[in-house]
Amino acid sequence: MEKPKLLVYDIGGCEGCPLSITRALPQLTNVVDVYSSHLGNIDLDKIYDIIVVTGSICINDPVKVELLKKLRDKACILIAYGSCASVGGITLFCRGGQEPKPEHRTFQAISAVVDVDYAIPGCPPAPNLLVSLINSLKMGRGYFLQLFASIPRARKLSGFDLMDEIVLSGLCIGCGACVLSCPTHALHFVDGKPDLIVEKCIRCGTCCARCPRFTQILVRKYAPKPKLLSR
Ligand code: SF4
Ligand code: SF4
Ligand code: SF4
């Protein structure tokens, strides 16, 4: 049977996310035919079963905005890969020295411009998450479908949201998944509950996507009917 076609396209991030996908290529090529600039086989006139976009969109760059809309048109399923594409991440909130700059709104999650079917946060995400999502798409079921379909609708995820929604509201069970998942060590335990070192948080949202309590809320609040592969 013909494998689904998957295009990887970087719209404006660092090399971390494309590299993370490259690391997953041995597993990915078992389940999909991969097209990417690294493989030198991109054809933007084709329709793809899945397009994976990395990086955030510069909303002041009309060429990039049009390109992103074209990618949406060419994709049966559009996946935002990495925190920049999923929630804006470091490019939305930080400039130079990783200082928080909430007024800096030039770079946005791609869902600010187009409809996104699934988003996988992480800076960069663990490569096996994309493989797991594609396997769930092929089977038409699985936990990843609901979780990653809810994230584009949540729009923002960060250590600040984790503290507000889970820790300060008393829902935290002290499992430590958030602390272990944070790429910048912005979370640490104080009296058995996570606390945030605010200046270290790059708003990647990884902790929220790993927290068993937060993911329950995300799915309950935002999960749409998951869009599946048509074959
Ligand atoms: S999410 Fe992190 S690794 Fe991926 S493009 Fe953005 S800054 Fe780079
Ligand atoms: S606390 Fe860590 S994992 Fe959570 S958003 Fe901030 S940097 Fe990312
Ligand atoms: S992952 Fe969620 S439940 Fe677990 S310690 Fe962190 S905030 Fe608490």
Coordinates of C-alpha atoms and ligand atoms in Angstrom, one line a residue:
M1 CA 0.0 0.0 0.0
E2 CA 1.2 3.5 -0.8
K3 CA 2.6 5.3 2.2
P4 CA 1.2 8.8 3.2
K5 CA 3.3 11.7 1.9
L6 CA 4.7 14.0 4.7
L7 CA 6.4 17.3 4.0
V8 CA 8.6 19.0 6.6
Y9 CA 8.8 22.8 6.2
D10 CA 10.7 25.3 8.4
I11 CA 8.9 28.7 8.3
G12 CA 11.2 30.5 10.7
G13 CA 12.8 28.7 13.6
C14 CA 16.2 27.6 14.6
E15 CA 17.6 24.3 13.4
G16 CA 16.6 22.5 16.6
C17 CA 13.2 21.3 15.4
P18 CA 14.3 20.2 11.8
L19 CA 17.2 18.4 13.4
S20 CA 14.9 16.7 15.9
I21 CA 12.8 15.5 12.9
T22 CA 15.9 14.3 11.1
R23 CA 16.7 12.2 14.1
A24 CA 13.3 10.5 13.8
L25 CA 13.8 9.8 10.0
P26 CA 14.7 6.1 10.4
Q27 CA 11.3 5.5 12.2
L28 CA 9.4 8.1 10.2
T29 CA 10.4 6.6 6.8
N30 CA 8.9 3.2 7.9
V31 CA 5.4 4.8 8.1
V32 CA 5.5 7.8 5.6
D33 CA 7.3 9.1 2.6
V34 CA 9.2 12.1 3.8
Y35 CA 9.9 15.3 1.8
S36 CA 12.1 18.1 3.2
S37 CA 14.7 20.6 2.3
H38 CA 17.3 18.4 4.0
L39 CA 16.4 15.6 1.6
G40 CA 16.2 18.1 -1.3
N41 CA 12.8 16.8 -2.6
I42 CA 10.3 19.5 -1.8
D43 CA 7.7 20.2 -4.4
L44 CA 5.2 22.9 -3.2
D45 CA 2.8 22.2 -6.1
K46 CA 1.9 18.7 -4.7
I47 CA -0.8 17.9 -2.2
Y48 CA 0.6 16.2 1.0
D49 CA -1.3 13.9 3.4
I50 CA 0.6 15.6 6.2
I51 CA 2.6 18.9 6.4
V52 CA 4.8 19.5 9.5
V53 CA 5.7 23.1 10.0
T54 CA 8.5 24.1 12.3
G55 CA 9.3 27.7 13.6
S56 CA 7.0 30.6 14.2
I57 CA 5.4 32.9 11.7
C58 CA 6.6 36.5 11.3
I59 CA 3.3 38.3 10.9
N60 CA 5.1 41.3 9.5
D61 CA 6.5 39.3 6.6
P62 CA 3.8 39.0 3.9
V63 CA 5.8 36.6 1.8
K64 CA 6.0 34.1 4.8
V65 CA 2.4 34.6 5.6
E66 CA 1.3 33.8 2.1
L67 CA 3.7 30.8 2.1
L68 CA 2.1 29.5 5.3
K69 CA -1.4 29.8 3.8
K70 CA -0.2 27.9 0.7
L71 CA 1.2 25.2 3.0
R72 CA -2.2 25.0 4.7
D73 CA -3.9 24.6 1.3
K74 CA -1.5 21.8 0.3
A75 CA -2.0 19.9 3.5
C76 CA -4.7 17.4 4.4
I77 CA -3.4 17.5 7.9
L78 CA -1.2 20.4 9.2
I79 CA 1.0 19.7 12.2
A80 CA 2.8 22.5 14.2
Y81 CA 6.0 20.9 15.4
G82 CA 7.9 22.5 18.3
S83 CA 7.0 25.3 20.7
C84 CA 7.7 28.1 18.2
A85 CA 5.2 26.7 15.8
S86 CA 2.7 25.5 18.4
V87 CA 2.5 28.3 20.9
G88 CA 5.1 30.9 19.9
G89 CA 7.6 29.8 22.4
I90 CA 10.9 31.6 22.7
T91 CA 10.4 33.7 19.6
L92 CA 7.1 35.1 20.9
F93 CA 8.2 36.1 24.3
C94 CA 12.0 36.5 24.3
R95 CA 14.6 38.5 22.5
G96 CA 18.3 38.3 23.0
G97 CA 19.5 36.9 26.4
Q98 CA 16.1 35.1 26.7
E99 CA 14.7 38.0 28.7
P100 CA 10.9 38.0 28.7
K101 CA 9.5 40.6 26.4
P102 CA 5.7 40.2 26.3
E103 CA 5.3 43.2 24.1
H104 CA 7.3 41.5 21.3
R105 CA 4.5 40.1 19.2
T106 CA 6.0 39.9 15.7
F107 CA 6.5 36.1 15.8
Q108 CA 3.4 34.0 16.6
A109 CA 2.3 30.4 16.7
I110 CA 1.3 29.4 13.2
S111 CA -2.3 29.0 14.4
A112 CA -2.4 32.8 14.4
V113 CA -2.6 32.7 10.6
V114 CA -4.0 29.3 9.6
D115 CA -6.0 26.4 11.0
V116 CA -3.7 23.9 12.7
D117 CA -4.9 20.3 13.2
Y118 CA -2.2 19.2 15.7
A119 CA 0.6 20.8 17.7
I120 CA 3.5 19.2 19.4
P121 CA 5.2 21.6 21.9
G122 CA 8.8 21.1 23.0
C123 CA 12.0 23.0 22.3
P124 CA 12.6 20.9 20.4
P125 CA 10.1 18.0 21.0
A126 CA 11.4 14.5 21.5
P127 CA 11.6 13.0 18.0
N128 CA 9.5 9.9 18.9
L129 CA 6.4 12.1 19.6
L130 CA 5.9 12.8 15.9
V131 CA 6.2 9.1 15.1
S132 CA 3.7 8.3 17.8
L133 CA 1.2 11.0 16.5
I134 CA 1.5 9.6 12.9
N135 CA 0.9 6.1 14.2
S136 CA -2.2 7.3 16.0
L137 CA -3.3 9.1 12.9
K138 CA -2.9 5.9 10.9
M139 CA -4.8 3.8 13.5
G140 CA -7.5 6.5 13.9
R141 CA -7.3 6.5 17.7
G142 CA -4.9 7.1 20.6
Y143 CA -4.2 9.5 23.4
F144 CA -1.9 11.7 21.3
L145 CA -4.7 12.6 18.9
Q146 CA -6.8 14.3 21.5
L147 CA -3.9 16.0 23.3
F148 CA -2.1 17.3 20.3
A149 CA -5.4 18.4 18.7
S150 CA -6.3 20.5 21.8
I151 CA -3.0 22.4 21.9
P152 CA -3.5 24.7 18.9
R153 CA -6.7 25.9 20.5
A154 CA -5.0 26.6 23.9
R155 CA -2.7 29.1 22.0
K156 CA -0.4 29.7 25.0
L157 CA 1.3 27.3 27.3
S158 CA 4.1 28.0 29.8
G159 CA 5.4 27.5 33.2
F160 CA 3.3 30.5 34.3
D161 CA 0.1 28.7 33.1
L162 CA 1.2 25.5 34.9
M163 CA 1.6 27.4 38.1
D164 CA -1.7 29.2 37.8
E165 CA -3.8 26.3 36.5
I166 CA -2.4 23.4 38.4
V167 CA 0.0 24.2 41.3
L168 CA -1.7 27.3 42.8
S169 CA -5.2 25.9 42.2
G170 CA -4.3 22.8 44.3
L171 CA -4.6 20.2 41.5
C172 CA -0.9 19.2 41.6
I173 CA -0.2 15.6 42.7
G174 CA 3.6 16.2 43.0
C175 CA 4.5 13.6 40.3
G176 CA 7.5 15.6 39.1
A177 CA 6.9 15.1 35.3
C178 CA 7.0 18.9 34.7
V179 CA 10.3 19.3 36.6
L180 CA 11.9 16.4 34.6
S181 CA 10.7 17.7 31.3
C182 CA 11.8 21.3 31.5
P183 CA 14.7 22.0 29.1
T184 CA 16.0 25.0 31.0
H185 CA 15.5 23.7 34.6
A186 CA 13.1 26.5 35.3
L187 CA 11.0 24.3 37.6
H188 CA 12.2 22.8 40.9
F189 CA 10.5 21.2 43.9
V190 CA 9.7 23.3 47.0
D191 CA 7.9 21.4 49.8
G192 CA 6.9 18.6 47.3
K193 CA 5.4 20.9 44.7
P194 CA 7.0 22.5 41.6
D195 CA 8.0 26.2 41.8
L196 CA 8.9 28.4 38.8
I197 CA 12.2 30.3 38.4
V198 CA 10.5 32.9 36.2
E199 CA 13.6 34.3 34.5
K200 CA 14.5 30.8 33.2
C201 CA 11.2 30.0 31.6
I202 CA 11.3 30.2 27.8
R203 CA 7.5 29.6 27.5
C204 CA 8.0 26.4 25.6
G205 CA 4.9 24.6 27.1
T206 CA 6.7 21.3 27.5
C207 CA 5.8 21.1 31.2
C208 CA 2.1 21.6 30.5
A209 CA 2.0 18.9 27.8
R210 CA 3.7 16.5 30.3
C211 CA 1.5 17.3 33.3
P212 CA -1.2 14.6 33.8
R213 CA -3.5 17.2 35.3
F214 CA -2.9 19.9 32.8
T215 CA -3.4 17.6 29.8
Q216 CA -6.8 16.4 31.3
I217 CA -7.9 20.1 31.4
L218 CA -6.6 20.8 27.8
V219 CA -8.4 17.8 26.4
R220 CA -11.6 18.5 28.2
K221 CA -11.6 22.2 27.3
Y222 CA -10.3 22.2 23.8
A223 CA -10.1 18.8 22.0
P224 CA -12.1 18.9 18.8
K225 CA -13.1 15.8 16.8
P226 CA -9.7 14.6 15.7
K227 CA -9.0 14.9 11.9
L228 CA -7.7 11.6 10.5
L229 CA -5.8 10.5 7.5
S230 CA -8.2 9.8 4.6
R231 CA -6.4 6.6 3.7
Ligands
SF4_1 S1 10.9 25.3 19.3 FE1 13.0 25.5 20.1 S2 14.2 24.1 18.8 FE2 12.2 24.4 17.8 S3 12.6 26.1 16.3 FE3 11.8 27.0 18.2 S4 13.6 27.6 19.4 FE4 14.3 26.1 17.8
SF4_2 S1 8.8 25.9 32.9 FE1 10.3 24.9 31.6 S2 9.1 23.4 30.4 FE2 7.6 24.9 31.3 S3 7.3 26.4 29.7 FE3 9.0 27.2 31.1 S4 10.8 26.5 30.1 FE4 9.2 25.3 29.2
SF4_3 S1 3.5 17.4 36.3 FE1 1.6 18.5 37.0 S2 0.9 17.1 38.7 FE2 3.0 16.5 38.3 S3 4.3 17.8 39.7 FE3 4.1 19.0 37.8 S4 2.3 20.3 38.1 FE4 2.2 18.7 39.6

